[in-house]
Amino acid sequence: MKRIALAVVALLSSVSASAETPDSATVVITAARMLDVVSGKIVQNPQIVTENGRITLVTTSDRHVVTDARRIDLGDLTILPGLIDMHVHLTSDPTLSGMQALSYPGSFWTVLGTAMAKRTIEAGFTTVRNVGSADYADLGLKMAIERGAIPGPRIVPATYSIGATGGHCDSNELPANYVFDRPGIADGPDGVRQKVRELHRRGAEVIKYCATGGVFSIGTSVGAQQYTQAEMNALVDEAHMLGLKVAAHAHGTNGIKAAIRAGVDTVEHVSFADAEAFELAKKAGTWFSMDIYNDDYILAEGAKNGVPESSLAKEREVGLRQRQTFQAAWKAGVKMAFGSDAGVYPHGDNARQFAKMVEWGMTPIDAIRAATVKAAEALGREADVGQIAPGRYADIIAVAGDPTKDVNLLRDVKAVVKGGSLVKDAR
Ligand code: ARG
């Protein structure tokens, strides 16, 4: 009781202070309902007070009314925290797969990224981790978004994905004698340390590396480990020393375990993880970020999009197995965060993955937590995103109905507020 009274006093005094600034920074957001993602309960008539983009008070409309503020009333909708995707490539286009992608210059992909950033935020994803792009394009996008020049989500940029020579993060499709720059490539414990330092110096906020082969690379075996334990240990040690989290691309069993043993924060894809990998992950507190919607899209559209047959064959090996692993890992108690690999499938369709997560063993609220409060934890950004709670950014989305009854409502986000500003209103 006492605490609430104090909060209101603090609130009122700060309201009058900010009223002096021409465009009042206080914004009050109301709606018919709010999904509290922590408790899983629906709250009636929420009222969210925000100041300078951050939430200062979460209450209900029948409590106190702040008069001196701008209002965003989301009417009969249900609000919930802005969604988080741990694995996107904003500068990729799935319909330009395979060799045809090589005829577009770097500038093309950066420009394309501006459109994909808009699609992403309009789909309700207000924070994304961009785990690999060329030319530092994710940094440029992030800066343009932060300046307000273009709409888009908050971006945690990895810049280049780090990978071994000839591995999944290399570019193996060109002729053997063709010499070109491969800024993400590093070998040996010292080499990967140096690469981490270099990317950190240039602005990477997370380190992404390839621990095993993959589906879309040429000439890699999807299950094969591509860095030694010593290389992974050095890479993770260096990143952590610099305060950066590490995401490891890993499909194969041994590569997954080596990555977990090295201490990575998240493992991506995780297709062939076994029971021992689950135990290692649980003990180390490692998160899995599993892109289990992808398989449907790749097998349906891949050939048309230019994906080579060698990759489609690998996808047929991985798709079903990855979903079974997802189910088993969740049942075993491994921590899960939502990662879609959008870019491999169309940006803006990120939320299609929720139904897959439910189909493969999660309750709807757990799938929603994986993309909100849990993803924020996995990012180490609990102070900023993932919950409608005081101190965090006022990143709020609205849907028509209760998403814990039907997760597909998240595919039709009606309104998006980012940092207290309405960036989409499709009511
Ligand atoms: N980027 C990943 C790779 O090339 C995509 C894997 C997609 N397939 C899947 N079943 N999740 O390996």
CSV table of C-alpha atoms and ligand atoms in Angstrom, one decimal:
chain,number,residue,atom,x,y,z
A,1,MET,CA,0.0,0.0,0.0
A,2,LYS,CA,2.6,2.4,1.2
A,3,ARG,CA,4.8,1.6,-1.7
A,4,ILE,CA,2.0,2.4,-4.2
A,5,ALA,CA,1.4,5.7,-2.6
A,6,LEU,CA,5.0,6.6,-2.8
A,7,ALA,CA,5.1,5.6,-6.5
A,8,VAL,CA,2.2,7.9,-7.2
A,9,VAL,CA,3.8,10.8,-5.5
A,10,ALA,CA,7.0,10.2,-7.4
A,11,LEU,CA,5.0,9.9,-10.6
A,12,LEU,CA,3.0,13.1,-10.1
A,13,SER,CA,6.1,15.1,-9.4
A,14,SER,CA,7.9,13.8,-12.4
A,15,VAL,CA,4.8,14.5,-14.5
A,16,SER,CA,4.8,18.2,-13.6
A,17,ALA,CA,8.5,18.3,-14.2
A,18,SER,CA,8.3,16.9,-17.7
A,19,ALA,CA,5.3,19.1,-18.5
A,20,GLU,CA,7.8,21.9,-18.9
A,21,THR,CA,9.3,20.2,-21.9
A,22,PRO,CA,7.3,21.2,-25.0
A,23,ASP,CA,6.4,17.6,-26.1
A,24,SER,CA,5.5,16.0,-22.8
A,25,ALA,CA,7.5,12.8,-22.4
A,26,THR,CA,4.9,11.1,-20.3
A,27,VAL,CA,2.7,8.7,-22.1
A,28,VAL,CA,-0.1,6.6,-20.6
A,29,ILE,CA,-1.1,3.4,-22.4
A,30,THR,CA,-4.4,1.7,-21.8
A,31,ALA,CA,-6.3,-1.3,-23.2
A,32,ALA,CA,-9.1,-3.6,-22.2
A,33,ARG,CA,-6.7,-6.4,-21.1
A,34,MET,CA,-3.1,-7.2,-20.5
A,35,LEU,CA,-1.4,-10.6,-20.5
A,36,ASP,CA,1.0,-10.7,-17.6
A,37,VAL,CA,3.6,-13.1,-19.1
A,38,VAL,CA,5.2,-14.0,-15.8
A,39,SER,CA,2.0,-15.2,-14.1
A,40,GLY,CA,0.2,-16.1,-17.3
A,41,LYS,CA,-2.9,-14.3,-16.1
A,42,ILE,CA,-5.0,-11.7,-17.9
A,43,VAL,CA,-5.3,-8.4,-16.1
A,44,GLN,CA,-8.4,-6.2,-16.9
A,45,ASN,CA,-8.1,-2.5,-17.8
A,46,PRO,CA,-4.4,-2.1,-17.5
A,47,GLN,CA,-2.9,1.4,-17.4
A,48,ILE,CA,0.8,1.7,-18.2
A,49,VAL,CA,2.6,5.0,-17.4
A,50,THR,CA,5.8,5.6,-19.3
A,51,GLU,CA,8.3,8.4,-19.3
A,52,ASN,CA,11.0,9.0,-21.8
A,53,GLY,CA,10.3,5.6,-23.3
A,54,ARG,CA,10.5,3.6,-20.1
A,55,ILE,CA,7.7,2.2,-18.0
A,56,THR,CA,7.4,4.0,-14.6
A,57,LEU,CA,4.1,2.4,-13.3
A,58,VAL,CA,1.9,-0.6,-14.2
A,59,THR,CA,-1.5,-0.2,-12.7
A,60,THR,CA,-5.2,-0.4,-13.7
A,61,SER,CA,-7.5,2.3,-15.1
A,62,ASP,CA,-9.8,2.3,-12.0
A,63,ARG,CA,-6.8,3.4,-9.8
A,64,HIS,CA,-5.4,6.9,-10.4
A,65,VAL,CA,-5.6,8.9,-13.5
A,66,VAL,CA,-2.6,10.9,-14.8
A,67,THR,CA,-4.2,13.8,-16.5
A,68,ASP,CA,-1.1,15.6,-17.7
A,69,ALA,CA,0.0,13.1,-20.3
A,70,ARG,CA,-0.4,11.9,-23.8
A,71,ARG,CA,-2.6,8.8,-24.1
A,72,ILE,CA,-2.5,5.8,-26.3
A,73,ASP,CA,-5.7,3.9,-25.8
A,74,LEU,CA,-5.6,0.5,-27.4
A,75,GLY,CA,-9.4,0.0,-27.0
A,76,ASP,CA,-10.7,-3.6,-26.8
A,77,LEU,CA,-7.3,-5.2,-27.4
A,78,THR,CA,-5.1,-7.4,-25.2
A,79,ILE,CA,-1.6,-6.0,-24.6
A,80,LEU,CA,1.6,-7.9,-23.9
A,81,PRO,CA,5.3,-7.2,-24.0
A,82,GLY,CA,6.9,-6.6,-27.4
A,83,LEU,CA,8.3,-9.9,-28.8
A,84,ILE,CA,11.9,-10.9,-29.0
A,85,ASP,CA,13.5,-13.0,-31.7
A,86,MET,CA,17.0,-14.4,-30.7
A,87,HIS,CA,17.9,-15.3,-34.3
A,88,VAL,CA,17.3,-13.2,-37.4
A,89,HIS,CA,19.3,-12.1,-40.4
A,90,LEU,CA,17.6,-8.8,-41.4
A,91,THR,CA,19.8,-8.4,-44.4
A,92,SER,CA,18.8,-11.8,-46.0
A,93,ASP,CA,16.0,-12.6,-48.3
A,94,PRO,CA,14.9,-16.2,-48.6
A,95,THR,CA,13.5,-15.7,-52.1
A,96,LEU,CA,17.1,-14.8,-53.2
A,97,SER,CA,18.8,-18.0,-52.2
A,98,GLY,CA,21.7,-19.9,-53.7
A,99,MET,CA,24.0,-18.5,-56.4
A,100,GLN,CA,21.6,-15.7,-57.5
A,101,ALA,CA,22.4,-13.9,-54.3
A,102,LEU,CA,25.9,-13.3,-55.5
A,103,SER,CA,24.9,-10.9,-58.2
A,104,TYR,CA,23.8,-8.3,-55.6
A,105,PRO,CA,26.3,-5.9,-54.1
A,106,GLY,CA,26.6,-5.3,-50.4
A,107,SER,CA,24.7,-2.0,-50.6
A,108,PHE,CA,21.6,-3.9,-51.9
A,109,TRP,CA,21.5,-6.1,-48.8
A,110,THR,CA,21.8,-3.1,-46.5
A,111,VAL,CA,19.0,-1.3,-48.2
A,112,LEU,CA,16.9,-4.5,-48.2
A,113,GLY,CA,17.5,-4.7,-44.4
A,114,THR,CA,15.7,-1.4,-43.9
A,115,ALA,CA,12.5,-2.9,-45.3
A,116,MET,CA,12.9,-6.1,-43.4
A,117,ALA,CA,13.4,-4.1,-40.1
A,118,LYS,CA,10.1,-2.4,-40.8
A,119,ARG,CA,8.3,-5.7,-41.4
A,120,THR,CA,9.8,-7.2,-38.3
A,121,ILE,CA,8.7,-4.5,-35.9
A,122,GLU,CA,5.2,-4.3,-37.6
A,123,ALA,CA,5.0,-8.1,-36.8
A,124,GLY,CA,5.3,-7.2,-33.1
A,125,PHE,CA,9.0,-8.1,-32.7
A,126,THR,CA,10.4,-5.0,-30.9
A,127,THR,CA,13.8,-6.6,-30.2
A,128,VAL,CA,16.0,-8.9,-32.3
A,129,ARG,CA,19.4,-10.4,-32.1
A,130,ASN,CA,20.9,-10.2,-35.6
A,131,VAL,CA,23.3,-13.2,-35.7
A,132,GLY,CA,25.3,-12.6,-38.8
A,133,SER,CA,25.4,-10.0,-41.6
A,134,ALA,CA,28.0,-8.7,-44.0
A,135,ASP,CA,29.5,-5.2,-44.2
A,136,TYR,CA,28.5,-4.3,-40.7
A,137,ALA,CA,25.0,-3.7,-42.1
A,138,ASP,CA,23.3,-4.6,-38.8
A,139,LEU,CA,25.2,-1.8,-37.1
A,140,GLY,CA,24.1,0.7,-39.7
A,141,LEU,CA,20.5,-0.5,-39.4
A,142,LYS,CA,20.7,-0.2,-35.6
A,143,MET,CA,22.1,3.3,-35.7
A,144,ALA,CA,19.5,4.5,-38.3
A,145,ILE,CA,16.7,3.0,-36.2
A,146,GLU,CA,18.0,4.5,-33.0
A,147,ARG,CA,18.1,7.9,-34.6
A,148,GLY,CA,14.5,7.5,-35.6
A,149,ALA,CA,15.4,7.7,-39.3
A,150,ILE,CA,13.7,4.4,-40.1
A,151,PRO,CA,11.3,2.1,-38.2
A,152,GLY,CA,12.7,-1.1,-36.8
A,153,PRO,CA,13.3,-3.2,-33.7
A,154,ARG,CA,16.0,-2.8,-31.1
A,155,ILE,CA,18.9,-4.7,-32.6
A,156,VAL,CA,21.6,-6.7,-30.8
A,157,PRO,CA,24.2,-6.9,-33.6
A,158,ALA,CA,26.7,-9.7,-34.0
A,159,THR,CA,28.1,-8.2,-37.2
A,160,TYR,CA,30.0,-11.0,-39.0
A,161,SER,CA,29.5,-14.6,-37.9
A,162,ILE,CA,32.8,-16.1,-37.0
A,163,GLY,CA,33.7,-19.4,-38.6
A,164,ALA,CA,36.5,-21.8,-39.6
A,165,THR,CA,38.0,-21.8,-43.1
A,166,GLY,CA,35.7,-23.8,-45.3
A,167,GLY,CA,33.0,-24.1,-42.6
A,168,HIS,CA,29.4,-23.1,-42.5
A,169,CYS,CA,30.2,-19.5,-41.9
A,170,ASP,CA,32.6,-19.3,-44.8
A,171,SER,CA,31.5,-18.7,-48.5
A,172,ASN,CA,32.3,-21.9,-50.3
A,173,GLU,CA,30.2,-21.5,-53.5
A,174,LEU,CA,32.8,-19.6,-55.6
A,175,PRO,CA,35.5,-21.2,-57.8
A,176,ALA,CA,38.6,-22.4,-56.0
A,177,ASN,CA,40.9,-19.8,-57.5
A,178,TYR,CA,38.6,-16.8,-56.7
A,179,VAL,CA,40.2,-14.7,-54.0
A,180,PHE,CA,38.0,-12.4,-51.9
A,181,ASP,CA,37.6,-11.0,-48.5
A,182,ARG,CA,36.1,-13.2,-45.8
A,183,PRO,CA,36.1,-11.0,-42.7
A,184,GLY,CA,34.4,-13.5,-40.4
A,185,ILE,CA,36.9,-16.3,-40.9
A,186,ALA,CA,39.4,-17.2,-38.2
A,187,ASP,CA,41.3,-20.4,-37.2
A,188,GLY,CA,43.2,-21.5,-34.1
A,189,PRO,CA,42.7,-20.4,-30.5
A,190,ASP,CA,44.7,-17.2,-31.1
A,191,GLY,CA,42.9,-16.5,-34.4
A,192,VAL,CA,39.5,-16.7,-32.9
A,193,ARG,CA,40.5,-14.6,-29.9
A,194,GLN,CA,41.8,-11.9,-32.3
A,195,LYS,CA,38.6,-12.1,-34.3
A,196,VAL,CA,36.4,-11.6,-31.3
A,197,ARG,CA,38.5,-8.6,-30.3
A,198,GLU,CA,38.2,-7.2,-33.8
A,199,LEU,CA,34.4,-7.5,-34.0
A,200,HIS,CA,34.0,-6.2,-30.5
A,201,ARG,CA,36.1,-3.2,-31.5
A,202,ARG,CA,33.8,-2.6,-34.4
A,203,GLY,CA,30.6,-2.8,-32.4
A,204,ALA,CA,29.4,-6.4,-32.1
A,205,GLU,CA,27.2,-6.8,-29.0
A,206,VAL,CA,27.1,-10.5,-29.2
A,207,ILE,CA,29.5,-13.1,-30.8
A,208,LYS,CA,28.0,-15.6,-33.2
A,209,TYR,CA,30.1,-18.5,-34.4
A,210,CYS,CA,29.6,-21.7,-36.4
A,211,ALA,CA,30.4,-24.8,-34.3
A,212,THR,CA,29.2,-27.3,-36.9
A,213,GLY,CA,28.2,-27.5,-40.6
A,214,GLY,CA,24.8,-26.3,-41.7
A,215,VAL,CA,22.0,-26.6,-44.2
A,216,PHE,CA,22.5,-23.6,-46.4
A,217,SER,CA,26.3,-23.8,-46.8
A,218,ILE,CA,28.0,-25.5,-49.7
A,219,GLY,CA,30.2,-28.5,-49.0
A,220,THR,CA,29.6,-28.8,-45.2
A,221,SER,CA,28.3,-31.9,-43.5
A,222,VAL,CA,25.5,-30.6,-41.3
A,223,GLY,CA,26.5,-32.8,-38.4
A,224,ALA,CA,30.2,-32.2,-38.4
A,225,GLN,CA,32.0,-30.2,-35.7
A,226,GLN,CA,34.0,-27.3,-37.2
A,227,TYR,CA,36.0,-25.8,-34.4
A,228,THR,CA,38.1,-27.8,-31.9
A,229,GLN,CA,37.3,-27.7,-28.2
A,230,ALA,CA,40.4,-25.5,-27.7
A,231,GLU,CA,39.2,-23.0,-30.3
A,232,MET,CA,35.7,-22.8,-28.9
A,233,ASN,CA,37.1,-22.4,-25.3
A,234,ALA,CA,39.3,-19.5,-26.4
A,235,LEU,CA,36.5,-17.8,-28.4
A,236,VAL,CA,34.0,-18.0,-25.5
A,237,ASP,CA,36.6,-17.0,-22.9
A,238,GLU,CA,37.6,-13.9,-24.9
A,239,ALA,CA,34.0,-12.9,-25.5
A,240,HIS,CA,33.0,-13.3,-21.9
A,241,MET,CA,36.1,-11.4,-20.8
A,242,LEU,CA,34.8,-8.5,-23.0
A,243,GLY,CA,31.3,-8.8,-21.5
A,244,LEU,CA,29.8,-10.2,-24.7
A,245,LYS,CA,27.4,-13.2,-24.9
A,246,VAL,CA,28.1,-16.0,-27.4
A,247,ALA,CA,25.7,-17.7,-29.8
A,248,ALA,CA,26.8,-21.0,-31.4
A,249,HIS,CA,25.3,-22.3,-34.6
A,250,ALA,CA,25.3,-26.1,-34.0
A,251,HIS,CA,23.3,-28.9,-35.5
A,252,GLY,CA,25.6,-31.9,-34.8
A,253,THR,CA,25.8,-33.7,-31.5
A,254,ASN,CA,29.5,-33.4,-30.8
A,255,GLY,CA,29.6,-29.7,-31.8
A,256,ILE,CA,26.6,-28.9,-29.6
A,257,LYS,CA,28.3,-30.5,-26.6
A,258,ALA,CA,31.7,-28.8,-27.3
A,259,ALA,CA,29.9,-25.5,-27.5
A,260,ILE,CA,28.1,-26.1,-24.2
A,261,ARG,CA,31.3,-27.2,-22.6
A,262,ALA,CA,33.0,-24.1,-23.8
A,263,GLY,CA,30.4,-22.1,-22.0
A,264,VAL,CA,28.3,-20.5,-24.8
A,265,ASP,CA,25.2,-18.7,-23.8
A,266,THR,CA,22.9,-19.9,-26.5
A,267,VAL,CA,23.0,-22.8,-28.9
A,268,GLU,CA,21.2,-22.2,-32.2
A,269,HIS,CA,19.3,-24.9,-34.2
A,270,VAL,CA,20.5,-27.8,-31.9
A,271,SER,CA,19.1,-30.4,-34.2
A,272,PHE,CA,21.0,-33.5,-33.1
A,273,ALA,CA,21.3,-32.9,-29.4
A,274,ASP,CA,21.0,-36.0,-27.3
A,275,ALA,CA,20.2,-36.6,-23.6
A,276,GLU,CA,23.8,-35.9,-22.5
A,277,ALA,CA,23.6,-32.6,-24.3
A,278,PHE,CA,20.4,-31.7,-22.4
A,279,GLU,CA,22.1,-32.5,-19.1
A,280,LEU,CA,25.2,-30.5,-20.0
A,281,ALA,CA,23.0,-27.6,-21.0
A,282,LYS,CA,20.9,-27.8,-17.8
A,283,LYS,CA,24.0,-27.9,-15.7
A,284,ALA,CA,25.7,-24.9,-17.5
A,285,GLY,CA,22.5,-22.9,-17.8
A,286,THR,CA,22.8,-22.8,-21.6
A,287,TRP,CA,19.8,-21.7,-23.6
A,288,PHE,CA,18.5,-23.4,-26.7
A,289,SER,CA,17.2,-21.3,-29.5
A,290,MET,CA,15.5,-23.6,-32.0
A,291,ASP,CA,14.2,-22.5,-35.4
A,292,ILE,CA,11.6,-25.2,-35.7
A,293,TYR,CA,9.2,-23.5,-38.2
A,294,ASN,CA,11.8,-23.2,-40.9
A,295,ASP,CA,11.6,-26.8,-42.3
A,296,ASP,CA,8.0,-26.3,-43.6
A,297,TYR,CA,9.0,-23.2,-45.6
A,298,ILE,CA,12.3,-24.5,-46.9
A,299,LEU,CA,10.8,-27.7,-48.2
A,300,ALA,CA,7.8,-26.0,-49.7
A,301,GLU,CA,9.6,-23.0,-51.3
A,302,GLY,CA,13.3,-23.7,-51.3
A,303,ALA,CA,13.7,-25.1,-54.8
A,304,LYS,CA,11.7,-22.2,-56.2
A,305,ASN,CA,13.9,-19.8,-54.2
A,306,GLY,CA,17.1,-21.1,-55.7
A,307,VAL,CA,18.2,-23.3,-52.7
A,308,PRO,CA,20.5,-25.9,-54.2
A,309,GLU,CA,19.6,-29.6,-54.0
A,310,SER,CA,22.5,-30.3,-51.7
A,311,SER,CA,21.0,-28.0,-49.1
A,312,LEU,CA,17.5,-29.4,-49.6
A,313,ALA,CA,18.8,-32.9,-49.0
A,314,LYS,CA,20.4,-31.7,-45.7
A,315,GLU,CA,17.1,-30.1,-44.7
A,316,ARG,CA,15.3,-33.4,-45.1
A,317,GLU,CA,17.9,-34.9,-42.7
A,318,VAL,CA,17.4,-32.2,-40.1
A,319,GLY,CA,13.8,-30.9,-40.1
A,320,LEU,CA,11.8,-33.6,-38.3
A,321,ARG,CA,14.7,-34.6,-36.1
A,322,GLN,CA,15.1,-31.0,-34.9
A,323,ARG,CA,11.5,-30.8,-33.9
A,324,GLN,CA,11.7,-34.1,-32.0
A,325,THR,CA,14.8,-32.7,-30.2
A,326,PHE,CA,12.9,-29.6,-29.3
A,327,GLN,CA,10.2,-31.7,-27.7
A,328,ALA,CA,12.6,-33.9,-25.8
A,329,ALA,CA,14.8,-30.9,-24.7
A,330,TRP,CA,11.8,-29.0,-23.4
A,331,LYS,CA,10.6,-32.1,-21.5
A,332,ALA,CA,14.0,-32.6,-20.0
A,333,GLY,CA,13.9,-29.0,-18.7
A,334,VAL,CA,16.4,-27.2,-20.9
A,335,LYS,CA,15.9,-23.4,-21.0
A,336,MET,CA,14.4,-22.2,-24.3
A,337,ALA,CA,14.3,-18.8,-26.0
A,338,PHE,CA,12.5,-18.0,-29.2
A,339,GLY,CA,14.7,-17.9,-32.3
A,340,SER,CA,13.3,-18.1,-35.8
A,341,ASP,CA,16.2,-17.6,-38.2
A,342,ALA,CA,13.9,-15.2,-40.1
A,343,GLY,CA,15.8,-14.4,-43.3
A,344,VAL,CA,15.8,-18.1,-44.1
A,345,TYR,CA,12.0,-17.7,-44.1
A,346,PRO,CA,10.2,-14.4,-44.8
A,347,HIS,CA,10.7,-11.5,-42.3
A,348,GLY,CA,7.5,-10.5,-40.7
A,349,ASP,CA,6.3,-14.2,-40.5
A,350,ASN,CA,8.4,-14.7,-37.3
A,351,ALA,CA,5.3,-15.4,-35.2
A,352,ARG,CA,4.4,-18.5,-37.3
A,353,GLN,CA,6.8,-20.4,-35.1
A,354,PHE,CA,4.6,-20.1,-32.0
A,355,ALA,CA,2.1,-22.7,-33.2
A,356,LYS,CA,5.0,-25.1,-34.0
A,357,MET,CA,6.4,-24.7,-30.5
A,358,VAL,CA,2.9,-25.5,-29.1
A,359,GLU,CA,2.5,-28.5,-31.5
A,360,TRP,CA,5.9,-29.8,-30.3
A,361,GLY,CA,5.2,-29.7,-26.6
A,362,MET,CA,5.0,-26.2,-25.1
A,363,THR,CA,1.9,-24.6,-23.6
A,364,PRO,CA,1.0,-21.3,-25.3
A,365,ILE,CA,2.1,-19.3,-22.3
A,366,ASP,CA,5.5,-21.0,-22.3
A,367,ALA,CA,6.0,-20.3,-26.0
A,368,ILE,CA,5.1,-16.6,-25.3
A,369,ARG,CA,7.5,-16.5,-22.4
A,370,ALA,CA,10.3,-17.9,-24.7
A,371,ALA,CA,9.8,-14.8,-26.8
A,372,THR,CA,9.5,-12.3,-24.0
A,373,VAL,CA,10.7,-12.7,-20.4
A,374,LYS,CA,12.9,-15.7,-21.2
A,375,ALA,CA,14.5,-14.2,-24.3
A,376,ALA,CA,15.3,-11.1,-22.3
A,377,GLU,CA,17.1,-13.3,-19.7
A,378,ALA,CA,19.0,-15.1,-22.5
A,379,LEU,CA,20.0,-11.7,-23.9
A,380,GLY,CA,21.0,-10.5,-20.4
A,381,ARG,CA,18.7,-7.6,-21.0
A,382,GLU,CA,16.2,-8.1,-18.2
A,383,ALA,CA,16.5,-4.4,-17.3
A,384,ASP,CA,15.3,-3.3,-20.7
A,385,VAL,CA,12.9,-5.7,-22.4
A,386,GLY,CA,10.7,-8.7,-22.2
A,387,GLN,CA,8.1,-7.6,-19.6
A,388,ILE,CA,5.6,-4.8,-19.0
A,389,ALA,CA,7.3,-3.8,-15.8
A,390,PRO,CA,8.7,-0.6,-14.3
A,391,GLY,CA,12.2,0.3,-15.6
A,392,ARG,CA,11.8,-1.6,-18.9
A,393,TYR,CA,11.3,0.1,-22.2
A,394,ALA,CA,7.6,0.7,-23.1
A,395,ASP,CA,7.7,-1.9,-25.9
A,396,ILE,CA,4.1,-3.2,-26.0
A,397,ILE,CA,2.1,-5.0,-28.6
A,398,ALA,CA,-1.7,-5.6,-28.9
A,399,VAL,CA,-3.7,-8.5,-30.3
A,400,ALA,CA,-7.5,-9.1,-30.6
A,401,GLY,CA,-8.1,-11.8,-28.0
A,402,ASP,CA,-6.3,-14.0,-25.6
A,403,PRO,CA,-3.0,-15.4,-27.1
A,404,THR,CA,-2.8,-18.0,-24.4
A,405,LYS,CA,-5.9,-19.5,-25.9
A,406,ASP,CA,-4.7,-19.1,-29.5
A,407,VAL,CA,-1.0,-18.4,-30.2
A,408,ASN,CA,-1.8,-17.7,-33.8
A,409,LEU,CA,-3.3,-14.3,-32.7
A,410,LEU,CA,0.3,-13.3,-32.5
A,411,ARG,CA,0.5,-13.5,-36.3
A,412,ASP,CA,-1.9,-10.6,-36.5
A,413,VAL,CA,-0.5,-7.9,-34.3
A,414,LYS,CA,-2.9,-4.9,-34.3
A,415,ALA,CA,-0.8,-2.3,-32.7
A,416,VAL,CA,2.9,-1.8,-31.7
A,417,VAL,CA,4.3,0.6,-29.2
A,418,LYS,CA,8.1,1.0,-29.0
A,419,GLY,CA,9.6,3.1,-26.3
A,420,GLY,CA,6.3,4.7,-25.7
A,421,SER,CA,5.6,5.7,-29.3
A,422,LEU,CA,2.9,4.1,-31.4
A,423,VAL,CA,4.7,2.7,-34.5
A,424,LYS,CA,1.8,0.6,-35.9
A,425,ASP,CA,-1.9,1.0,-35.5
A,426,ALA,CA,-3.9,-1.4,-37.7
A,427,ARG,CA,-7.2,-1.3,-35.9
B,1,ARG,N1,20.8,-21.3,-41.0
B,1,ARG,C1,20.5,-22.7,-40.8
B,1,ARG,C2,21.5,-23.6,-41.6
B,1,ARG,O1,21.8,-23.3,-42.7
B,1,ARG,C3,19.1,-23.0,-41.2
B,1,ARG,C4,18.6,-24.3,-40.8
B,1,ARG,C5,17.2,-24.4,-41.2
B,1,ARG,N2,16.6,-25.7,-41.0
B,1,ARG,C6,16.0,-26.1,-39.9
B,1,ARG,N3,15.4,-27.2,-39.9
B,1,ARG,N4,15.9,-25.3,-38.9
B,1,ARG,O2,21.9,-24.6,-41.0
